Amino acid sequence: MTTLALGPSWLDPDYLLNTFGVWGLLAIVFAESGLLIGFFLPGDSLLFTTGLLITTKQLDFPLWLCVLLICIAAILGDQAGYLFGKKVGPSLFNRPDSKLFKQENVVKAHEFFEKHGPKSLVLARFVPIVRTFTPIIAGVSGMRYRSFITFNVIGGVLWGAGVTMLGAWLGNIDFVHKNIEAILILIVLISVVPIAIEFLRARGKSKKAAAAEGDGPGAAPGARGRHAKR
């Protein structure tokens, strides 16, 4: 099974699982769930592929145990992100850009957290990049630990078990198995939809704000004059 269309070979889910096995998968889930360096890792497609390979006997590992370990890794990853954010605090927003770190990712996660509140920890699980930074932002904002751990567990289980079990269930369908590359690309596209929607909303708001400013006190004298004649 080849899925190189998803990106570099070293990010291909099939390659990662064949090379590093389930334990490598758990390390990736942990890193993507709350470590700054993990935002680019293929979480959704990797979990889906894991479930598919297990159900088709291409990966020799008990499905129930794999799902349990994935959920634990996801929860612990968010925990690490929260503690990091709580320790680093506001300085995270002043950190300069680098090849692996972009300030805009922190800002997006912060806006996502502010908009959705504690439930963002659940919603962010299904949004690439945002799921890595949201627990960190929760720590930065000083979110109550009891609330954090509750939503962390809910999100970790829904994402970790849900996506993996979806792959296991669909893996028994011949069409899915024969078109796995197209299915994985579809999963990636679907996971990016929330980001695209937020981008379009932000763009629409900025246009409305610009239009409002044009009709405000700073509008051109000629424009105000036309309104006055009416």
PDB file of C-alpha atoms in Angstrom:
ATOM      1  CA  MET A   1       0.000   0.000   0.000  1.00  0.00           C
ATOM      2  CA  THR A   2       1.510   3.322  -1.080  1.00  0.00           C
ATOM      3  CA  THR A   3       0.281   6.772  -0.136  1.00  0.00           C
ATOM      4  CA  LEU A   4       3.141   8.974  -1.243  1.00  0.00           C
ATOM      5  CA  ALA A   5       0.722  11.510  -2.731  1.00  0.00           C
ATOM      6  CA  LEU A   6       0.064  12.635   0.827  1.00  0.00           C
ATOM      7  CA  GLY A   7       3.522  14.146   1.099  1.00  0.00           C
ATOM      8  CA  PRO A   8       7.175  13.152   1.701  1.00  0.00           C
ATOM      9  CA  SER A   9       7.797   9.426   2.084  1.00  0.00           C
ATOM     10  CA  TRP A  10       8.924   9.870   5.687  1.00  0.00           C
ATOM     11  CA  LEU A  11       5.480  11.303   6.541  1.00  0.00           C
ATOM     12  CA  ASP A  12       3.597   8.539   4.733  1.00  0.00           C
ATOM     13  CA  PRO A  13       1.441   6.620   7.293  1.00  0.00           C
ATOM     14  CA  ASP A  14       2.238   3.241   5.755  1.00  0.00           C
ATOM     15  CA  TYR A  15       5.977   3.975   5.821  1.00  0.00           C
ATOM     16  CA  LEU A  16       5.855   5.209   9.431  1.00  0.00           C
ATOM     17  CA  LEU A  17       3.973   2.138  10.644  1.00  0.00           C
ATOM     18  CA  ASN A  18       6.199  -0.309   8.764  1.00  0.00           C
ATOM     19  CA  THR A  19       9.335   1.420  10.025  1.00  0.00           C
ATOM     20  CA  PHE A  20       8.469   2.294  13.622  1.00  0.00           C
ATOM     21  CA  GLY A  21       5.482   0.091  14.388  1.00  0.00           C
ATOM     22  CA  VAL A  22       2.833   0.807  17.005  1.00  0.00           C
ATOM     23  CA  TRP A  23       5.335   2.265  19.467  1.00  0.00           C
ATOM     24  CA  GLY A  24       6.448   4.809  16.900  1.00  0.00           C
ATOM     25  CA  LEU A  25       2.772   5.581  16.284  1.00  0.00           C
ATOM     26  CA  LEU A  26       2.275   6.300  19.988  1.00  0.00           C
ATOM     27  CA  ALA A  27       5.280   8.638  20.035  1.00  0.00           C
ATOM     28  CA  ILE A  28       3.851  10.543  17.050  1.00  0.00           C
ATOM     29  CA  VAL A  29       0.396  10.816  18.645  1.00  0.00           C
ATOM     30  CA  PHE A  30       1.986  12.121  21.851  1.00  0.00           C
ATOM     31  CA  ALA A  31       4.113  14.676  19.981  1.00  0.00           C
ATOM     32  CA  GLU A  32       1.281  15.925  17.758  1.00  0.00           C
ATOM     33  CA  SER A  33      -1.036  16.289  20.743  1.00  0.00           C
ATOM     34  CA  GLY A  34       0.979  18.905  22.583  1.00  0.00           C
ATOM     35  CA  LEU A  35       4.610  19.348  21.565  1.00  0.00           C
ATOM     36  CA  LEU A  36       5.525  22.331  19.395  1.00  0.00           C
ATOM     37  CA  ILE A  37       7.575  20.128  17.065  1.00  0.00           C
ATOM     38  CA  GLY A  38       4.634  17.825  16.351  1.00  0.00           C
ATOM     39  CA  PHE A  39       2.255  20.124  14.494  1.00  0.00           C
ATOM     40  CA  PHE A  40       3.235  18.817  11.024  1.00  0.00           C
ATOM     41  CA  LEU A  41       2.779  15.100  11.812  1.00  0.00           C
ATOM     42  CA  PRO A  42       0.009  13.122  10.003  1.00  0.00           C
ATOM     43  CA  GLY A  43      -2.280  12.340  12.947  1.00  0.00           C
ATOM     44  CA  ASP A  44      -5.663  11.654  11.308  1.00  0.00           C
ATOM     45  CA  SER A  45      -4.384   9.649   8.353  1.00  0.00           C
ATOM     46  CA  LEU A  46      -1.986   7.729  10.611  1.00  0.00           C
ATOM     47  CA  LEU A  47      -4.738   6.636  13.007  1.00  0.00           C
ATOM     48  CA  PHE A  48      -7.038   5.681  10.147  1.00  0.00           C
ATOM     49  CA  THR A  49      -4.289   3.643   8.470  1.00  0.00           C
ATOM     50  CA  THR A  50      -3.468   1.911  11.757  1.00  0.00           C
ATOM     51  CA  GLY A  51      -7.042   0.713  12.173  1.00  0.00           C
ATOM     52  CA  LEU A  52      -7.163  -0.430   8.552  1.00  0.00           C
ATOM     53  CA  LEU A  53      -3.875  -2.362   8.728  1.00  0.00           C
ATOM     54  CA  ILE A  54      -4.854  -4.091  11.962  1.00  0.00           C
ATOM     55  CA  THR A  55      -8.259  -5.199  10.699  1.00  0.00           C
ATOM     56  CA  THR A  56      -6.719  -6.513   7.464  1.00  0.00           C
ATOM     57  CA  LYS A  57      -4.029  -8.404   9.445  1.00  0.00           C
ATOM     58  CA  GLN A  58      -1.179  -6.388   7.906  1.00  0.00           C
ATOM     59  CA  LEU A  59      -0.262  -5.055  11.341  1.00  0.00           C
ATOM     60  CA  ASP A  60      -0.007  -7.695  14.051  1.00  0.00           C
ATOM     61  CA  PHE A  61      -1.328  -5.956  17.146  1.00  0.00           C
ATOM     62  CA  PRO A  62      -4.597  -6.293  19.123  1.00  0.00           C
ATOM     63  CA  LEU A  63      -6.997  -3.555  18.019  1.00  0.00           C
ATOM     64  CA  TRP A  64      -8.431  -2.960  21.502  1.00  0.00           C
ATOM     65  CA  LEU A  65      -4.958  -2.549  23.016  1.00  0.00           C
ATOM     66  CA  CYS A  66      -3.817  -0.255  20.222  1.00  0.00           C
ATOM     67  CA  VAL A  67      -6.887   1.960  20.660  1.00  0.00           C
ATOM     68  CA  LEU A  68      -6.334   2.100  24.427  1.00  0.00           C
ATOM     69  CA  LEU A  69      -2.659   3.059  24.044  1.00  0.00           C
ATOM     70  CA  ILE A  70      -3.480   5.682  21.401  1.00  0.00           C
ATOM     71  CA  CYS A  71      -6.009   7.326  23.728  1.00  0.00           C
ATOM     72  CA  ILE A  72      -3.486   7.344  26.580  1.00  0.00           C
ATOM     73  CA  ALA A  73      -0.765   8.822  24.334  1.00  0.00           C
ATOM     74  CA  ALA A  74      -3.158  11.527  23.099  1.00  0.00           C
ATOM     75  CA  ILE A  75      -4.225  12.448  26.638  1.00  0.00           C
ATOM     76  CA  LEU A  76      -0.641  12.529  27.938  1.00  0.00           C
ATOM     77  CA  GLY A  77       0.426  14.619  24.942  1.00  0.00           C
ATOM     78  CA  ASP A  78      -2.189  17.258  25.738  1.00  0.00           C
ATOM     79  CA  GLN A  79      -1.124  17.108  29.369  1.00  0.00           C
ATOM     80  CA  ALA A  80       2.465  17.874  28.372  1.00  0.00           C
ATOM     81  CA  GLY A  81       1.271  20.753  26.192  1.00  0.00           C
ATOM     82  CA  TYR A  82      -0.788  22.217  29.027  1.00  0.00           C
ATOM     83  CA  LEU A  83       2.096  22.078  31.508  1.00  0.00           C
ATOM     84  CA  PHE A  84       4.443  23.592  28.925  1.00  0.00           C
ATOM     85  CA  GLY A  85       2.026  26.445  28.258  1.00  0.00           C
ATOM     86  CA  LYS A  86       1.537  27.071  31.959  1.00  0.00           C
ATOM     87  CA  LYS A  87       5.287  27.242  32.491  1.00  0.00           C
ATOM     88  CA  VAL A  88       6.186  29.289  29.423  1.00  0.00           C
ATOM     89  CA  GLY A  89       3.198  31.635  29.669  1.00  0.00           C
ATOM     90  CA  PRO A  90       2.949  34.843  27.618  1.00  0.00           C
ATOM     91  CA  SER A  91       6.544  34.546  26.402  1.00  0.00           C
ATOM     92  CA  LEU A  92       5.242  32.031  23.864  1.00  0.00           C
ATOM     93  CA  PHE A  93       3.551  34.898  21.999  1.00  0.00           C
ATOM     94  CA  ASN A  94       6.856  36.753  21.739  1.00  0.00           C
ATOM     95  CA  ARG A  95       8.843  33.827  20.417  1.00  0.00           C
ATOM     96  CA  PRO A  96      10.404  34.580  16.988  1.00  0.00           C
ATOM     97  CA  ASP A  97       9.503  32.555  13.904  1.00  0.00           C
ATOM     98  CA  SER A  98      11.756  29.706  12.820  1.00  0.00           C
ATOM     99  CA  LYS A  99      11.588  26.842  10.324  1.00  0.00           C
ATOM    100  CA  LEU A 100       9.491  24.731  12.728  1.00  0.00           C
ATOM    101  CA  PHE A 101       7.721  27.483  14.645  1.00  0.00           C
ATOM    102  CA  LYS A 102       5.339  30.062  13.218  1.00  0.00           C
ATOM    103  CA  GLN A 103       3.780  32.712  15.424  1.00  0.00           C
ATOM    104  CA  GLU A 104       0.586  32.632  13.333  1.00  0.00           C
ATOM    105  CA  ASN A 105      -0.073  29.036  14.497  1.00  0.00           C
ATOM    106  CA  VAL A 106      -0.111  30.206  18.118  1.00  0.00           C
ATOM    107  CA  VAL A 107      -2.438  33.079  17.244  1.00  0.00           C
ATOM    108  CA  LYS A 108      -4.837  30.754  15.381  1.00  0.00           C
ATOM    109  CA  ALA A 109      -4.950  28.350  18.304  1.00  0.00           C
ATOM    110  CA  HIS A 110      -5.493  31.218  20.757  1.00  0.00           C
ATOM    111  CA  GLU A 111      -8.404  32.586  18.699  1.00  0.00           C
ATOM    112  CA  PHE A 112      -9.855  29.073  18.426  1.00  0.00           C
ATOM    113  CA  PHE A 113      -9.584  28.626  22.213  1.00  0.00           C
ATOM    114  CA  GLU A 114     -11.104  32.034  22.945  1.00  0.00           C
ATOM    115  CA  LYS A 115     -14.020  31.380  20.598  1.00  0.00           C
ATOM    116  CA  HIS A 116     -14.962  27.885  21.772  1.00  0.00           C
ATOM    117  CA  GLY A 117     -13.741  27.917  25.389  1.00  0.00           C
ATOM    118  CA  PRO A 118     -13.013  24.592  27.172  1.00  0.00           C
ATOM    119  CA  LYS A 119     -14.810  22.559  24.492  1.00  0.00           C
ATOM    120  CA  SER A 120     -12.084  23.702  22.077  1.00  0.00           C
ATOM    121  CA  LEU A 121      -9.948  20.924  23.555  1.00  0.00           C
ATOM    122  CA  VAL A 122     -12.409  18.451  22.041  1.00  0.00           C
ATOM    123  CA  LEU A 123     -13.021  20.269  18.753  1.00  0.00           C
ATOM    124  CA  ALA A 124      -9.319  20.997  18.188  1.00  0.00           C
ATOM    125  CA  ARG A 125      -8.531  17.279  18.171  1.00  0.00           C
ATOM    126  CA  PHE A 126     -10.010  17.118  14.691  1.00  0.00           C
ATOM    127  CA  VAL A 127      -8.219  20.195  13.321  1.00  0.00           C
ATOM    128  CA  PRO A 128      -4.567  19.756  12.186  1.00  0.00           C
ATOM    129  CA  ILE A 129      -2.035  22.196  13.682  1.00  0.00           C
ATOM    130  CA  VAL A 130      -4.683  23.673  15.996  1.00  0.00           C
ATOM    131  CA  ARG A 131      -4.808  20.418  18.006  1.00  0.00           C
ATOM    132  CA  THR A 132      -1.093  20.769  18.762  1.00  0.00           C
ATOM    133  CA  PHE A 133      -1.246  24.339  20.032  1.00  0.00           C
ATOM    134  CA  THR A 134      -4.634  24.411  21.799  1.00  0.00           C
ATOM    135  CA  PRO A 135      -3.550  22.571  25.003  1.00  0.00           C
ATOM    136  CA  ILE A 136      -0.534  24.876  25.166  1.00  0.00           C
ATOM    137  CA  ILE A 137      -2.807  27.905  24.898  1.00  0.00           C
ATOM    138  CA  ALA A 138      -5.024  26.389  27.615  1.00  0.00           C
ATOM    139  CA  GLY A 139      -1.987  26.349  29.889  1.00  0.00           C
ATOM    140  CA  VAL A 140      -0.985  29.882  28.919  1.00  0.00           C
ATOM    141  CA  SER A 141      -4.502  31.177  29.683  1.00  0.00           C
ATOM    142  CA  GLY A 142      -4.509  29.544  33.113  1.00  0.00           C
ATOM    143  CA  MET A 143      -7.469  27.275  32.415  1.00  0.00           C
ATOM    144  CA  ARG A 144      -8.614  25.374  35.532  1.00  0.00           C
ATOM    145  CA  TYR A 145      -6.862  22.016  35.604  1.00  0.00           C
ATOM    146  CA  ARG A 146     -10.032  20.107  36.508  1.00  0.00           C
ATOM    147  CA  SER A 147     -11.819  21.473  33.438  1.00  0.00           C
ATOM    148  CA  PHE A 148      -8.761  20.868  31.278  1.00  0.00           C
ATOM    149  CA  ILE A 149      -8.320  17.220  32.234  1.00  0.00           C
ATOM    150  CA  THR A 150     -12.044  16.529  31.725  1.00  0.00           C
ATOM    151  CA  PHE A 151     -12.150  17.896  28.181  1.00  0.00           C
ATOM    152  CA  ASN A 152      -8.692  16.488  27.478  1.00  0.00           C
ATOM    153  CA  VAL A 153      -9.877  12.940  28.221  1.00  0.00           C
ATOM    154  CA  ILE A 154     -13.093  13.367  26.232  1.00  0.00           C
ATOM    155  CA  GLY A 155     -11.242  14.766  23.205  1.00  0.00           C
ATOM    156  CA  GLY A 156      -8.444  12.210  23.382  1.00  0.00           C
ATOM    157  CA  VAL A 157     -10.862   9.276  23.452  1.00  0.00           C
ATOM    158  CA  LEU A 158     -13.175  10.625  20.733  1.00  0.00           C
ATOM    159  CA  TRP A 159     -10.281  11.359  18.388  1.00  0.00           C
ATOM    160  CA  GLY A 160      -7.940   8.472  19.208  1.00  0.00           C
ATOM    161  CA  ALA A 161     -10.555   5.742  19.373  1.00  0.00           C
ATOM    162  CA  GLY A 162     -12.938   7.264  16.833  1.00  0.00           C
ATOM    163  CA  VAL A 163     -10.554   7.717  13.900  1.00  0.00           C
ATOM    164  CA  THR A 164      -8.765   4.406  14.547  1.00  0.00           C
ATOM    165  CA  MET A 165     -12.012   2.445  14.792  1.00  0.00           C
ATOM    166  CA  LEU A 166     -13.291   4.162  11.645  1.00  0.00           C
ATOM    167  CA  GLY A 167     -10.232   2.866   9.793  1.00  0.00           C
ATOM    168  CA  ALA A 168     -10.785  -0.630  11.221  1.00  0.00           C
ATOM    169  CA  TRP A 169     -14.441  -0.623  10.219  1.00  0.00           C
ATOM    170  CA  LEU A 170     -13.915   0.719   6.697  1.00  0.00           C
ATOM    171  CA  GLY A 171     -10.872  -1.517   6.225  1.00  0.00           C
ATOM    172  CA  ASN A 172     -13.190  -4.470   5.673  1.00  0.00           C
ATOM    173  CA  ILE A 173     -14.705  -2.783   2.634  1.00  0.00           C
ATOM    174  CA  ASP A 174     -12.927  -3.775  -0.583  1.00  0.00           C
ATOM    175  CA  PHE A 175     -13.475  -0.391  -2.241  1.00  0.00           C
ATOM    176  CA  VAL A 176     -11.787   1.424   0.644  1.00  0.00           C
ATOM    177  CA  HIS A 177      -8.889  -1.010   0.759  1.00  0.00           C
ATOM    178  CA  LYS A 178      -8.303  -0.718  -3.002  1.00  0.00           C
ATOM    179  CA  ASN A 179      -8.510   3.073  -2.946  1.00  0.00           C
ATOM    180  CA  ILE A 180      -6.740   3.757   0.336  1.00  0.00           C
ATOM    181  CA  GLU A 181      -4.626   6.576  -1.068  1.00  0.00           C
ATOM    182  CA  ALA A 182      -7.696   8.495  -2.256  1.00  0.00           C
ATOM    183  CA  ILE A 183      -9.427   7.844   1.091  1.00  0.00           C
ATOM    184  CA  LEU A 184      -6.466   9.197   3.069  1.00  0.00           C
ATOM    185  CA  ILE A 185      -6.276  12.289   0.883  1.00  0.00           C
ATOM    186  CA  LEU A 186     -10.014  12.800   1.479  1.00  0.00           C
ATOM    187  CA  ILE A 187      -9.463  12.536   5.254  1.00  0.00           C
ATOM    188  CA  VAL A 188      -6.722  15.156   5.092  1.00  0.00           C
ATOM    189  CA  LEU A 189      -8.954  17.460   3.028  1.00  0.00           C
ATOM    190  CA  ILE A 190     -11.877  17.036   5.418  1.00  0.00           C
ATOM    191  CA  SER A 191      -9.659  17.772   8.419  1.00  0.00           C
ATOM    192  CA  VAL A 192      -8.523  21.004   6.756  1.00  0.00           C
ATOM    193  CA  VAL A 193     -12.105  22.198   6.125  1.00  0.00           C
ATOM    194  CA  PRO A 194     -12.474  23.831   9.590  1.00  0.00           C
ATOM    195  CA  ILE A 195      -9.311  25.871   8.970  1.00  0.00           C
ATOM    196  CA  ALA A 196     -10.598  26.976   5.550  1.00  0.00           C
ATOM    197  CA  ILE A 197     -13.953  27.978   7.037  1.00  0.00           C
ATOM    198  CA  GLU A 198     -12.283  30.039   9.775  1.00  0.00           C
ATOM    199  CA  PHE A 199     -10.056  31.690   7.179  1.00  0.00           C
ATOM    200  CA  LEU A 200     -13.012  32.665   4.998  1.00  0.00           C
ATOM    201  CA  ARG A 201     -14.918  33.965   8.028  1.00  0.00           C
ATOM    202  CA  ALA A 202     -11.948  36.059   9.139  1.00  0.00           C
ATOM    203  CA  ARG A 203     -11.550  37.394   5.612  1.00  0.00           C
ATOM    204  CA  GLY A 204     -15.227  38.314   5.447  1.00  0.00           C
ATOM    205  CA  LYS A 205     -15.060  40.097   8.816  1.00  0.00           C
ATOM    206  CA  SER A 206     -12.002  42.095   7.737  1.00  0.00           C
ATOM    207  CA  LYS A 207     -13.787  43.204   4.552  1.00  0.00           C
ATOM    208  CA  LYS A 208     -16.858  44.275   6.539  1.00  0.00           C
ATOM    209  CA  ALA A 209     -14.657  46.146   9.004  1.00  0.00           C
ATOM    210  CA  ALA A 210     -12.881  47.930   6.137  1.00  0.00           C
ATOM    211  CA  ALA A 211     -16.226  48.856   4.581  1.00  0.00           C
ATOM    212  CA  ALA A 212     -17.500  50.162   7.914  1.00  0.00           C
ATOM    213  CA  GLU A 213     -14.414  52.320   8.337  1.00  0.00           C
ATOM    214  CA  GLY A 214     -14.985  53.728   4.857  1.00  0.00           C
ATOM    215  CA  ASP A 215     -18.476  54.892   5.900  1.00  0.00           C
ATOM    216  CA  GLY A 216     -17.254  56.221   9.250  1.00  0.00           C
ATOM    217  CA  PRO A 217     -15.666  59.530  10.306  1.00  0.00           C
ATOM    218  CA  GLY A 218     -12.623  58.777   8.198  1.00  0.00           C
ATOM    219  CA  ALA A 219     -14.616  58.531   4.980  1.00  0.00           C
ATOM    220  CA  ALA A 220     -13.803  60.799   2.074  1.00  0.00           C
ATOM    221  CA  PRO A 221     -15.414  64.295   2.259  1.00  0.00           C
ATOM    222  CA  GLY A 222     -17.114  63.735  -1.074  1.00  0.00           C
ATOM    223  CA  ALA A 223     -18.787  60.602   0.186  1.00  0.00           C
ATOM    224  CA  ARG A 224     -20.058  62.372   3.318  1.00  0.00           C
ATOM    225  CA  GLY A 225     -21.301  65.208   1.164  1.00  0.00           C
ATOM    226  CA  ARG A 226     -23.369  62.892  -0.993  1.00  0.00           C
ATOM    227  CA  HIS A 227     -24.983  61.390   2.104  1.00  0.00           C
ATOM    228  CA  ALA A 228     -25.704  64.890   3.469  1.00  0.00           C
ATOM    229  CA  LYS A 229     -27.502  66.006   0.245  1.00  0.00           C
ATOM    230  CA  ARG A 230     -29.857  63.092   0.605  1.00  0.00           C
TER     231      ARG A 230
END
